[in-house]
Coordinates of C-alpha atoms in Angstrom, one line a residue:
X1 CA 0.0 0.0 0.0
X2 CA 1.5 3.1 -1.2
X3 CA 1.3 6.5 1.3
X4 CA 2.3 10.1 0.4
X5 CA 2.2 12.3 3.2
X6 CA 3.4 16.1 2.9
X7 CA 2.3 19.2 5.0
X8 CA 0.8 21.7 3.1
X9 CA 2.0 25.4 3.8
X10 CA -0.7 27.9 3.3
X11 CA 0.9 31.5 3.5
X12 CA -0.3 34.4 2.2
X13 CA -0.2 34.2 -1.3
X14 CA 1.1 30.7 -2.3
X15 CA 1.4 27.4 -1.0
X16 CA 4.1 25.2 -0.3
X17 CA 5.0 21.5 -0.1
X18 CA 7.5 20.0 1.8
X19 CA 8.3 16.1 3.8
X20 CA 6.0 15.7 6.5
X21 CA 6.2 12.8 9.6
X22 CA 3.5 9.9 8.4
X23 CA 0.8 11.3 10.6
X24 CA -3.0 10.7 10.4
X25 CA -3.9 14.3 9.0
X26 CA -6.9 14.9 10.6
X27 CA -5.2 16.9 13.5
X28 CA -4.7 20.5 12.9
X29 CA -2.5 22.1 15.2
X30 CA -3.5 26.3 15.9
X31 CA -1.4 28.9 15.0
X32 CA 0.3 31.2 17.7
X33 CA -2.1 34.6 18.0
X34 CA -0.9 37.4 19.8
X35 CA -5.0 38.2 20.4
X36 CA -5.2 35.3 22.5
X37 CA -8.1 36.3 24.7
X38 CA -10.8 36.7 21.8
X39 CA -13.2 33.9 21.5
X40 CA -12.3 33.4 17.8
X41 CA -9.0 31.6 16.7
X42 CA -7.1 32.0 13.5
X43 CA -7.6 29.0 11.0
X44 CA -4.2 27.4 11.2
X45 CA -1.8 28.0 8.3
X46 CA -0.5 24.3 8.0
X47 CA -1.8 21.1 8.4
X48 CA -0.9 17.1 7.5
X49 CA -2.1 15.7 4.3
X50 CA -2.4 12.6 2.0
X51 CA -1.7 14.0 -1.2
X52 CA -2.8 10.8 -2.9
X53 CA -6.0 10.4 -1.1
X54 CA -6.4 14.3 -1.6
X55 CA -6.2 14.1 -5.1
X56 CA -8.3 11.0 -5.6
X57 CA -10.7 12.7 -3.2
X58 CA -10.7 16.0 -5.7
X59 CA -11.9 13.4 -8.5
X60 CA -14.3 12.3 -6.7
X61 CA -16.3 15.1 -5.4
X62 CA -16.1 16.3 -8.9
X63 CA -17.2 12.9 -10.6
X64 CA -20.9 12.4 -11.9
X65 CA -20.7 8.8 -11.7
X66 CA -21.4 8.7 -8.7
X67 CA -25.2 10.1 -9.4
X68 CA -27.8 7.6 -10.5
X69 CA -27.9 9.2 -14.2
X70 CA -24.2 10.1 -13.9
X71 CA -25.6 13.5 -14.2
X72 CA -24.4 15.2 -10.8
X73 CA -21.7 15.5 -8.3
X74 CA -20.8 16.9 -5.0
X75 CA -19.6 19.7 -7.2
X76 CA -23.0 20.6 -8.7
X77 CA -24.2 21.9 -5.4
X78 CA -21.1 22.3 -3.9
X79 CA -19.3 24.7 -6.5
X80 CA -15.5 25.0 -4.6
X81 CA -14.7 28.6 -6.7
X82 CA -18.1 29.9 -5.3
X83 CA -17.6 29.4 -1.5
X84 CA -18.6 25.9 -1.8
X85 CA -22.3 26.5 -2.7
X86 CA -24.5 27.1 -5.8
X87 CA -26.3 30.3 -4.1
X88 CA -29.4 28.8 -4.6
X89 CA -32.7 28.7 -2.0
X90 CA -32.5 24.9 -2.4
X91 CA -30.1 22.9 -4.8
X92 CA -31.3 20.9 -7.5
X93 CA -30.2 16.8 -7.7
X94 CA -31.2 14.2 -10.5
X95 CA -33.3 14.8 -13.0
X96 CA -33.4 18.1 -11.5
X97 CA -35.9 17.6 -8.6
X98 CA -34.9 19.7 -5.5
X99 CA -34.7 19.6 -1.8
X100 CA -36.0 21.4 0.9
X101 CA -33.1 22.0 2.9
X102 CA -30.3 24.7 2.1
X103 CA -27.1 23.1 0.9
X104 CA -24.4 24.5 3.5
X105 CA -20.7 25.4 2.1
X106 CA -18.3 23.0 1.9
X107 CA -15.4 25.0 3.3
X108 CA -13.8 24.8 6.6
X109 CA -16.6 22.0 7.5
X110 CA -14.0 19.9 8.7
X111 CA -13.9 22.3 11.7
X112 CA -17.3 21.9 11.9
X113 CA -18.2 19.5 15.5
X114 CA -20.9 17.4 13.2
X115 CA -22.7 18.0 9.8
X116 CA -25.7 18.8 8.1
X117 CA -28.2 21.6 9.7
X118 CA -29.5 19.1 12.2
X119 CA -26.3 17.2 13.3
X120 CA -27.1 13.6 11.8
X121 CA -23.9 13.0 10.6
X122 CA -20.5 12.6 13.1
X123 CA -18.1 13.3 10.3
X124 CA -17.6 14.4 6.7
X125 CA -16.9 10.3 5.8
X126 CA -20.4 10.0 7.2
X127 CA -21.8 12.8 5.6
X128 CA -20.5 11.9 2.4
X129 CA -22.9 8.6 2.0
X130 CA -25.6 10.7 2.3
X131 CA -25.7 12.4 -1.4
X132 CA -25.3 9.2 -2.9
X133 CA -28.3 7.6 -2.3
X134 CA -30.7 10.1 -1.7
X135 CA -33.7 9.6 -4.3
X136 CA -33.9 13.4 -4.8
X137 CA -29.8 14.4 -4.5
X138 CA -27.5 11.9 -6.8
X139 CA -30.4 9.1 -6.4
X140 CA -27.6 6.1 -7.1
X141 CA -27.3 2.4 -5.9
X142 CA -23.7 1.9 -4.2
X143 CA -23.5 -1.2 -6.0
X144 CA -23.7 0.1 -9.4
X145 CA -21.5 3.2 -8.2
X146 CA -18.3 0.7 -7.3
X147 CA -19.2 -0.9 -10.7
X148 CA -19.1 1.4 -12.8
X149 CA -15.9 3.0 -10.7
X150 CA -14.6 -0.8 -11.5
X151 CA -14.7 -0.1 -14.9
X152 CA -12.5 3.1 -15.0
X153 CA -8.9 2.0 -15.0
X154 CA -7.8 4.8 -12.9
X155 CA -9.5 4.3 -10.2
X156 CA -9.0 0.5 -10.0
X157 CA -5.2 1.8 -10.0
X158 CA -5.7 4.2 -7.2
X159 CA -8.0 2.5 -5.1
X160 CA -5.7 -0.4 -5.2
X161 CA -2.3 1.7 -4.5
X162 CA -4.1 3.4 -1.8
X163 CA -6.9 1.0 -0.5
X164 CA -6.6 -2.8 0.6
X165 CA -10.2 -3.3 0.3
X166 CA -10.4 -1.4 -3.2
X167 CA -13.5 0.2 -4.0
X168 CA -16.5 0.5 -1.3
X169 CA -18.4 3.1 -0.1
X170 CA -15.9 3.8 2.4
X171 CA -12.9 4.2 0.8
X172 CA -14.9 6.1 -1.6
X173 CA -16.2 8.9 1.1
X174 CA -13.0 8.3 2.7
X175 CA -10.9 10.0 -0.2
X176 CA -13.7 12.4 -0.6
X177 CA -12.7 13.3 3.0
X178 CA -9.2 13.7 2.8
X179 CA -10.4 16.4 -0.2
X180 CA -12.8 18.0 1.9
X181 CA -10.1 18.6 5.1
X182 CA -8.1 20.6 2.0
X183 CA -11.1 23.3 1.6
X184 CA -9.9 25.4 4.1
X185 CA -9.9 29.5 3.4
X186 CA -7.0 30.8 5.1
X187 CA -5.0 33.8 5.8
X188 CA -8.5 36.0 6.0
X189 CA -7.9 39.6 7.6
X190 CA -9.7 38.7 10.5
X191 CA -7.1 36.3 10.7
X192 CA -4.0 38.3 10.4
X193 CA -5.9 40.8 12.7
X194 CA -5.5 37.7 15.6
X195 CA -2.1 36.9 14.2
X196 CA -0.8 40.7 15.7
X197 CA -1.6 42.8 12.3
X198 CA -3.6 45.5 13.4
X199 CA -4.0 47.1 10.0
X200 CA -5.4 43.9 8.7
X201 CA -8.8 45.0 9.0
X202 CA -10.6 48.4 8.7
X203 CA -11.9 51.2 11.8
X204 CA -15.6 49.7 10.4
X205 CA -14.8 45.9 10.3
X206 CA -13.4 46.5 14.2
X207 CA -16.5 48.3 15.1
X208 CA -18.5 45.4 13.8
X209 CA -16.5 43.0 15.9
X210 CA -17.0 45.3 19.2
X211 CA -20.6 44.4 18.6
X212 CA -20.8 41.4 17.3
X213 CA -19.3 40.3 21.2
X214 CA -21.8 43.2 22.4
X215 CA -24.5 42.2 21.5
X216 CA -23.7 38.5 22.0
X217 CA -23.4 37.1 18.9
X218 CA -20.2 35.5 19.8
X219 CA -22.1 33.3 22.1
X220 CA -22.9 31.0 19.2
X221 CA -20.4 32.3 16.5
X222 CA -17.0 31.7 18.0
X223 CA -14.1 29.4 17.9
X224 CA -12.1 28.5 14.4
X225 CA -15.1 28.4 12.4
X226 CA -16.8 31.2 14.0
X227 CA -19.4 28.6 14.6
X228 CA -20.0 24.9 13.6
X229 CA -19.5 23.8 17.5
X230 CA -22.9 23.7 19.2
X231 CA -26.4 23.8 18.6
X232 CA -28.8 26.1 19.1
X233 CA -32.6 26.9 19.1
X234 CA -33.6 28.7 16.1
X235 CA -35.6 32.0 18.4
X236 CA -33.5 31.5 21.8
X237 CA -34.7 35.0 22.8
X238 CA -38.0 35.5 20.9
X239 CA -39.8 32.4 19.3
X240 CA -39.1 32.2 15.8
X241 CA -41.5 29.3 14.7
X242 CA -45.2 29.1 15.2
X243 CA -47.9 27.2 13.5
X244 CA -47.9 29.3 10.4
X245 CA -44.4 29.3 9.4
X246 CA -43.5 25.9 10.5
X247 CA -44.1 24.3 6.8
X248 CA -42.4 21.2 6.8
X249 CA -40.2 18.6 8.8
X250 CA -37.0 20.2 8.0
X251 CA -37.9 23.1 10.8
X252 CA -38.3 20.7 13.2
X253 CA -34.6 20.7 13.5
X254 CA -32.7 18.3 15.4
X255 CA -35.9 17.0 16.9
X256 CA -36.1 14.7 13.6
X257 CA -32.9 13.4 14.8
X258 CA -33.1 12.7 18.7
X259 CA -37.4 12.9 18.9
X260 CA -36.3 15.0 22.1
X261 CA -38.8 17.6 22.7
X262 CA -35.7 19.8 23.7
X263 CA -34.2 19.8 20.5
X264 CA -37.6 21.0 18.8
X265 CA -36.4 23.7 16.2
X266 CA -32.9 23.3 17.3
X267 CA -29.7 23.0 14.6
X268 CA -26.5 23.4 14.0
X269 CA -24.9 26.9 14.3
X270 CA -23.6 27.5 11.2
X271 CA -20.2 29.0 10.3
X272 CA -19.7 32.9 9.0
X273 CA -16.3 31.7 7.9
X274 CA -17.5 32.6 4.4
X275 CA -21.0 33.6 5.1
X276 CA -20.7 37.1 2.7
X277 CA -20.3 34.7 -0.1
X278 CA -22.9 32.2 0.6
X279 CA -26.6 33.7 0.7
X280 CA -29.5 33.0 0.5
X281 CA -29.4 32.1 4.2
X282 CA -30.6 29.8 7.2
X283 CA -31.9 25.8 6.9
X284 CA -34.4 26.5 4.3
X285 CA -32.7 29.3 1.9
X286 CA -35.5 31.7 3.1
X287 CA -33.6 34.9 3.7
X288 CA -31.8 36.3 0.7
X289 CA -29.5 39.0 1.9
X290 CA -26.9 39.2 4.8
X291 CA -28.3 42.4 5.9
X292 CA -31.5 40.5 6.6
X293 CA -30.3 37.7 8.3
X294 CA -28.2 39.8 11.0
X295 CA -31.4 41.9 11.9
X296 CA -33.4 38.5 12.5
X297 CA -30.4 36.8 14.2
X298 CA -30.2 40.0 16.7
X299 CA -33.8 39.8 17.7
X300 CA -35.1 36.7 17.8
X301 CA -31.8 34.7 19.4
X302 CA -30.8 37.9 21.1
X303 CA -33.5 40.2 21.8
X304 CA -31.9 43.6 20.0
X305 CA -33.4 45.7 17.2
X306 CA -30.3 47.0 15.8
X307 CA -29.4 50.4 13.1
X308 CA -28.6 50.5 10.1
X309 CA -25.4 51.3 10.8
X310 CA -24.8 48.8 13.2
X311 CA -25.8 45.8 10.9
X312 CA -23.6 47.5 8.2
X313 CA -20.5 47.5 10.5
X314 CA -21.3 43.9 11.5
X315 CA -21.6 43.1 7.9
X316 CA -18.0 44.1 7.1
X317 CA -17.0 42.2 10.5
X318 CA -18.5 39.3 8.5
X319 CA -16.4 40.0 5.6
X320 CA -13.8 40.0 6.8
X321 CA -13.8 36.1 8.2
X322 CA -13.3 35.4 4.6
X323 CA -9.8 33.8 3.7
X324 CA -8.0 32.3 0.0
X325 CA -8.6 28.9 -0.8
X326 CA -5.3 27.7 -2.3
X327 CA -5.8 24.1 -3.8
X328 CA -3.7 21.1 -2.6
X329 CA -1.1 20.4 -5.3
X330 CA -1.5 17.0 -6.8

């Protein structure tokens, strides 16, 4: 069984590959921060890799034989030079039917503490199966996915250098994990803001941080991923669901996963890593613009009605969070 592994250097402006110790990968160590009392941490600038499994991963996610019709791919609705997501309220799958949930970005999600809006998968392997099979996403049979995989000879050659069971469902989300812990956006100037640079970010994008942890957003939005570690009830403050907009399963939140009354209209707190980039927003696509979605975060999960001028300085806060994906090289 052949192994490559390199750690990948992600500076500002380039990458860099050099010999690595044969470590797992999925470890990132942080970065020193000379902010080290904020409640958000710097992505970290380097990390352990399988270049091989990486690369085969990258295939992957971008292959439409995966799909039922061979039609789609991860890729379709997860478009890695948008942000990781089509922009759409609700992505289309096979034969072009659609969901009822938002499709989530793609990057940084392996600092996410579990995946999809209401938690149900543990890991990205995990979440990876999902797609596959689902009658309305890539609507496929794993059986004829590993055949027809069987049939290309470059995959029987990488799934046999890299694989000793070949080709299965987990050594396929496997490598479309390793690709997935690669889509990290770095070197943001929030970032370099934590890394000692105070210049790195504007008088407006500080003021928008000063009440982002004002107002309490930070609560929920914190950490690496400036969220993606907890859960939380959609309308902590103020209810946000009643009879009238509760419209179908999906806003039942985790509750679909645990049947615990508790977690009724509870889900994952999403990242803002890149959350300029990816609108429309929330579980079901239903608000459209950022400005929108910071007034109804401040007063239903934290009881503010806030200006103008404050959701426009929190605005650029939020844009600033947003790094440079640099692609692996193969």
């Amino acid at each position: 069984m052949l192994t490559h592994k390199v750690r990948v250097f992600l500076m500002a402006g380039g990458l860099f590959l050099g010999a690595a110790m044969p470590v797992h990968g999925q470890n990132l160590s942080d970065t020193p921060s000379l902010h080290v009392d904020e409640p958000i941490r710097p992505i970290p600038l380097s990390h352990e890799v399988d270049a091989k499994k990486v690369a085969l991963g990258d295939r992957l996610f971008h292959e439409t034989l995966l799909s039922g019709d061979n039609t789609v791919s991860c890729a379709t609705c997860h478009i890695i030079d948008n942000y990781g997501v089509d922009n759409q309220k609700v992505s289309a799958g096979i034969e072009g039917k659609t969901g009822t949930v938002n499709s989530p970005t793609v990057m940084n999600s392996r600092f996410n503490f579990a995946q999809f809006w209401d938690g149900r998968a543990a890991n990205l392997q995990e979440q990876a199966k999902g797609p596959v099979t689902n009658p309305i996403e890539m609507g496929a049979v794993w059986e004829d996915v590993i055949t027809k995989l069987q049939g290309e000879p470059e995959y029987a050659q990488a799934f046999g250098e890299l694989y000793e069971d070949g080709i299965t469902p987990d050594t396929i989300t496997d490598a479309i994990q390793h690709y997935e812990y690669t889509l990290n956006t770095v070197n943001s100037p929030f970032d370099q803001y934590l890394r000692g640079n105070d210049d790195a970010i504007s008088d407006q994008q500080k003021r928008g941080y000063s009440l982002f942890k004002e107002f309490g957003c930070v609560a929920c939005h914190q950490g690496i991923n400036v969220g993606g570690n907890m859960y939380q009830r959609m309308g902590a403050f103020i209810p946000y669901f009643n009879t009238e907009n509760t419209n179908s399963k999906d806003d039942l939140g985790r509750y679909n996963v645990t049947k615990n009354e508790r977690d009724l209209h509870v889900f994952k707190v999403p990242s803002l890593r890149v959350a300029a980039h990816t609108a429309p927003y929330f579980h079901d696509g239903s608000v459209a613009t950022l400005e929108e979605a910071i007034n109804i975060m401040a007063r239903y999960q934290l009881g503010h009605d806030i200006t103008l001028q404050e959701n426009k300085d929190i605005q650029a806060f939020i844009q600033s969070l947003s790094g440079a994906y640099i692609k692996a090289a193969e």
